[in-house]
Amino acid sequence: MADRTNPSSHTQQRPIYNSTTVPRSNTTTNHPLSSLLRQLLQSQSPNHSGQLFGFLAFFISGGILLLLTGITVTAFVLGFIAFLPLIIISSPIWIPLFLIVTGFLSLAGLILATGAVVSWLYRYFKGMHPLRSDQVDYARSRIHDTAAHVKDYAGGYFHGTLKDAAPGA
């Protein structure tokens, strides 16, 4: 018979109230995630509790998003399988329709881009200073300076007086 007055004879440990230690059970798990969570919970001091809750929120929201992604992919695959016969039967309609829509959207995009370029050039040459026109002016002045330097260097070369390519160097 077990002695009721001797606490060591009990097989289950009871928590001591108003204590900071939690009694450990006799069964230990070797799962990496459980050991990581145990290490995080035991090593964190009260000033890092926000970081711990952040990790927990990250894991919970990541799990929920992973579940929703799985449901979405499963629904897409099942819908594709269900509608595959209809897609195959109506493919003579879909392929030309796809080509017409693709051609129309490509042409519309090309016309829109051409209109934007022509509008920018018009405003630039009228002196209205469109967006990034200062960079174009800077590049134009750099090209002009380089061309003038090359012209001076080539003129000296053709006249027999060779100049230094990098004066002062």
mmCIF file of C-alpha atoms in Angstrom:
data_model
loop_
_atom_site.group_PDB
_atom_site.id
_atom_site.type_symbol
_atom_site.label_atom_id
_atom_site.label_comp_id
_atom_site.label_asym_id
_atom_site.label_seq_id
_atom_site.Cartn_x
_atom_site.Cartn_y
_atom_site.Cartn_z
ATOM 1 C CA MET A 1 0.000 0.000 0.000
ATOM 2 C CA ALA A 2 1.155 3.474 -0.757
ATOM 3 C CA ASP A 3 1.793 5.782 2.118
ATOM 4 C CA ARG A 4 -0.428 8.853 1.765
ATOM 5 C CA THR A 5 1.784 11.032 3.938
ATOM 6 C CA ASN A 6 4.956 10.426 1.947
ATOM 7 C CA PRO A 7 4.905 12.633 -1.182
ATOM 8 C CA SER A 8 7.679 10.648 -2.866
ATOM 9 C CA SER A 9 5.439 7.624 -3.206
ATOM 10 C CA HIS A 10 3.083 9.467 -5.589
ATOM 11 C CA THR A 11 3.711 8.830 -9.294
ATOM 12 C CA GLN A 12 2.416 12.196 -10.459
ATOM 13 C CA GLN A 13 4.029 15.419 -9.326
ATOM 14 C CA ARG A 14 1.765 18.259 -8.398
ATOM 15 C CA PRO A 15 2.681 21.887 -9.103
ATOM 16 C CA ILE A 16 3.640 24.032 -6.180
ATOM 17 C CA TYR A 17 1.500 27.148 -6.220
ATOM 18 C CA ASN A 18 3.169 30.576 -6.269
ATOM 19 C CA SER A 19 6.331 28.954 -7.620
ATOM 20 C CA THR A 20 8.267 29.858 -10.778
ATOM 21 C CA THR A 21 9.414 26.312 -11.498
ATOM 22 C CA VAL A 22 7.283 23.832 -13.340
ATOM 23 C CA PRO A 23 7.804 20.167 -12.476
ATOM 24 C CA ARG A 24 9.002 18.069 -15.391
ATOM 25 C CA SER A 25 7.293 14.885 -16.399
ATOM 26 C CA ASN A 26 9.175 11.633 -16.588
ATOM 27 C CA THR A 27 8.608 11.349 -20.352
ATOM 28 C CA THR A 28 10.937 13.389 -22.532
ATOM 29 C CA THR A 29 10.399 14.080 -26.219
ATOM 30 C CA ASN A 30 13.265 14.314 -28.633
ATOM 31 C CA HIS A 31 11.351 16.165 -31.351
ATOM 32 C CA PRO A 32 13.424 19.137 -32.648
ATOM 33 C CA LEU A 33 10.466 21.538 -32.681
ATOM 34 C CA SER A 34 9.491 20.760 -29.100
ATOM 35 C CA SER A 35 13.073 21.194 -27.909
ATOM 36 C CA LEU A 36 13.311 24.505 -29.809
ATOM 37 C CA LEU A 37 10.074 25.794 -28.272
ATOM 38 C CA ARG A 38 11.166 24.614 -24.809
ATOM 39 C CA GLN A 39 14.498 26.373 -25.245
ATOM 40 C CA LEU A 40 12.780 29.564 -26.419
ATOM 41 C CA LEU A 41 10.315 29.532 -23.541
ATOM 42 C CA GLN A 42 12.943 28.832 -20.874
ATOM 43 C CA SER A 43 15.670 31.158 -22.133
ATOM 44 C CA GLN A 44 13.523 34.240 -22.701
ATOM 45 C CA SER A 45 13.360 36.808 -19.961
ATOM 46 C CA PRO A 46 10.227 38.967 -19.463
ATOM 47 C CA ASN A 47 11.628 41.821 -21.580
ATOM 48 C CA HIS A 48 11.749 39.523 -24.644
ATOM 49 C CA SER A 49 8.152 38.372 -24.388
ATOM 50 C CA GLY A 50 7.149 40.581 -27.325
ATOM 51 C CA GLN A 51 9.704 38.817 -29.501
ATOM 52 C CA LEU A 52 8.376 35.435 -28.373
ATOM 53 C CA PHE A 53 4.809 36.461 -29.201
ATOM 54 C CA GLY A 54 6.075 37.727 -32.553
ATOM 55 C CA PHE A 55 7.563 34.313 -33.323
ATOM 56 C CA LEU A 56 4.361 32.598 -32.257
ATOM 57 C CA ALA A 57 2.272 34.950 -34.404
ATOM 58 C CA PHE A 58 4.626 34.328 -37.318
ATOM 59 C CA PHE A 59 4.287 30.560 -37.002
ATOM 60 C CA ILE A 60 0.507 30.701 -36.602
ATOM 61 C CA SER A 61 -0.055 33.076 -39.525
ATOM 62 C CA GLY A 62 2.407 31.113 -41.668
ATOM 63 C CA GLY A 63 0.516 27.914 -40.932
ATOM 64 C CA ILE A 64 -2.806 29.537 -41.790
ATOM 65 C CA LEU A 65 -1.426 30.914 -45.058
ATOM 66 C CA LEU A 66 0.062 27.523 -45.919
ATOM 67 C CA LEU A 67 -3.313 25.903 -45.291
ATOM 68 C CA LEU A 68 -5.102 28.458 -47.491
ATOM 69 C CA THR A 69 -2.513 27.960 -50.246
ATOM 70 C CA GLY A 70 -3.096 24.209 -50.130
ATOM 71 C CA ILE A 71 -6.857 24.677 -50.338
ATOM 72 C CA THR A 72 -6.477 27.068 -53.287
ATOM 73 C CA VAL A 73 -4.165 24.750 -55.234
ATOM 74 C CA THR A 74 -6.421 21.773 -54.545
ATOM 75 C CA ALA A 75 -9.512 23.677 -55.740
ATOM 76 C CA PHE A 76 -7.677 24.812 -58.896
ATOM 77 C CA VAL A 77 -6.525 21.283 -59.753
ATOM 78 C CA LEU A 78 -9.963 19.786 -59.143
ATOM 79 C CA GLY A 79 -11.627 22.539 -61.189
ATOM 80 C CA PHE A 80 -9.139 22.041 -64.006
ATOM 81 C CA ILE A 81 -9.810 18.296 -64.013
ATOM 82 C CA ALA A 82 -13.577 18.865 -63.987
ATOM 83 C CA PHE A 83 -13.544 21.396 -66.826
ATOM 84 C CA LEU A 84 -10.839 19.728 -68.941
ATOM 85 C CA PRO A 85 -13.317 17.970 -71.293
ATOM 86 C CA LEU A 86 -15.127 21.270 -71.890
ATOM 87 C CA ILE A 87 -11.812 23.024 -72.537
ATOM 88 C CA ILE A 88 -10.729 20.345 -75.027
ATOM 89 C CA ILE A 89 -14.052 20.343 -76.876
ATOM 90 C CA SER A 90 -14.144 24.142 -77.157
ATOM 91 C CA SER A 91 -10.430 24.554 -78.011
ATOM 92 C CA PRO A 92 -11.121 25.510 -81.668
ATOM 93 C CA ILE A 93 -12.799 28.621 -80.251
ATOM 94 C CA TRP A 94 -10.263 29.407 -77.500
ATOM 95 C CA ILE A 95 -7.068 29.363 -79.588
ATOM 96 C CA PRO A 96 -8.129 31.970 -82.193
ATOM 97 C CA LEU A 97 -9.792 34.027 -79.456
ATOM 98 C CA PHE A 98 -6.544 33.947 -77.448
ATOM 99 C CA LEU A 99 -4.546 35.043 -80.496
ATOM 100 C CA ILE A 100 -6.962 37.894 -81.272
ATOM 101 C CA VAL A 101 -6.985 39.166 -77.670
ATOM 102 C CA THR A 102 -3.184 38.891 -77.395
ATOM 103 C CA GLY A 103 -2.701 40.762 -80.670
ATOM 104 C CA PHE A 104 -5.162 43.479 -79.660
ATOM 105 C CA LEU A 105 -3.547 44.012 -76.261
ATOM 106 C CA SER A 106 -0.053 44.093 -77.798
ATOM 107 C CA LEU A 107 -1.126 46.638 -80.400
ATOM 108 C CA ALA A 108 -2.892 48.766 -77.780
ATOM 109 C CA GLY A 109 0.200 48.723 -75.561
ATOM 110 C CA LEU A 110 2.452 49.669 -78.470
ATOM 111 C CA ILE A 111 0.177 52.567 -79.445
ATOM 112 C CA LEU A 112 0.019 53.765 -75.827
ATOM 113 C CA ALA A 113 3.822 53.640 -75.442
ATOM 114 C CA THR A 114 4.320 55.462 -78.759
ATOM 115 C CA GLY A 115 1.859 58.152 -77.679
ATOM 116 C CA ALA A 116 3.676 58.617 -74.372
ATOM 117 C CA VAL A 117 7.058 58.965 -76.102
ATOM 118 C CA VAL A 118 5.718 61.402 -78.715
ATOM 119 C CA SER A 119 4.011 63.466 -75.986
ATOM 120 C CA TRP A 120 7.240 63.606 -73.928
ATOM 121 C CA LEU A 121 9.299 64.624 -76.967
ATOM 122 C CA TYR A 122 6.770 67.321 -77.893
ATOM 123 C CA ARG A 123 6.885 68.801 -74.378
ATOM 124 C CA TYR A 124 10.682 68.567 -74.297
ATOM 125 C CA PHE A 125 11.220 70.399 -77.582
ATOM 126 C CA LYS A 126 8.614 73.039 -76.690
ATOM 127 C CA GLY A 127 10.585 73.800 -73.505
ATOM 128 C CA MET A 128 7.939 72.581 -71.036
ATOM 129 C CA HIS A 129 10.525 70.536 -69.048
ATOM 130 C CA PRO A 130 8.834 67.122 -68.782
ATOM 131 C CA LEU A 131 9.816 64.580 -66.173
ATOM 132 C CA ARG A 132 13.558 63.657 -66.236
ATOM 133 C CA SER A 133 14.409 66.228 -68.899
ATOM 134 C CA ASP A 134 17.289 67.448 -66.704
ATOM 135 C CA GLN A 135 18.967 64.047 -67.069
ATOM 136 C CA VAL A 136 18.603 64.230 -70.852
ATOM 137 C CA ASP A 137 20.158 67.721 -70.854
ATOM 138 C CA TYR A 138 23.050 66.505 -68.679
ATOM 139 C CA ALA A 139 23.697 63.516 -70.967
ATOM 140 C CA ARG A 140 23.535 65.774 -74.029
ATOM 141 C CA SER A 141 26.100 68.179 -72.525
ATOM 142 C CA ARG A 142 28.414 65.277 -71.565
ATOM 143 C CA ILE A 143 28.222 63.891 -75.107
ATOM 144 C CA HIS A 144 28.904 67.346 -76.538
ATOM 145 C CA ASP A 145 31.943 67.882 -74.262
ATOM 146 C CA THR A 146 33.341 64.445 -75.124
ATOM 147 C CA ALA A 147 32.843 65.040 -78.849
ATOM 148 C CA ALA A 148 34.612 68.422 -78.584
ATOM 149 C CA HIS A 149 37.520 66.813 -76.728
ATOM 150 C CA VAL A 150 37.802 64.040 -79.327
ATOM 151 C CA LYS A 151 37.651 66.641 -82.116
ATOM 152 C CA ASP A 152 40.485 68.652 -80.524
ATOM 153 C CA TYR A 153 42.547 65.523 -80.019
ATOM 154 C CA ALA A 154 41.913 64.240 -83.562
ATOM 155 C CA GLY A 155 42.656 67.689 -85.052
ATOM 156 C CA GLY A 156 46.069 67.703 -83.371
ATOM 157 C CA TYR A 157 46.691 64.170 -84.583
ATOM 158 C CA PHE A 158 45.922 65.003 -88.197
ATOM 159 C CA HIS A 159 47.950 68.247 -88.134
ATOM 160 C CA GLY A 160 51.033 66.523 -86.728
ATOM 161 C CA THR A 161 50.900 67.952 -83.194
ATOM 162 C CA LEU A 162 49.840 65.119 -80.926
ATOM 163 C CA LYS A 163 48.149 66.273 -77.712
ATOM 164 C CA ASP A 164 47.967 64.354 -74.483
ATOM 165 C CA ALA A 165 44.650 62.445 -74.154
ATOM 166 C CA ALA A 166 44.412 63.362 -70.490
ATOM 167 C CA PRO A 167 45.916 66.810 -69.958
ATOM 168 C CA GLY A 168 47.450 67.294 -66.568
ATOM 169 C CA ALA A 169 47.773 63.575 -65.869
#
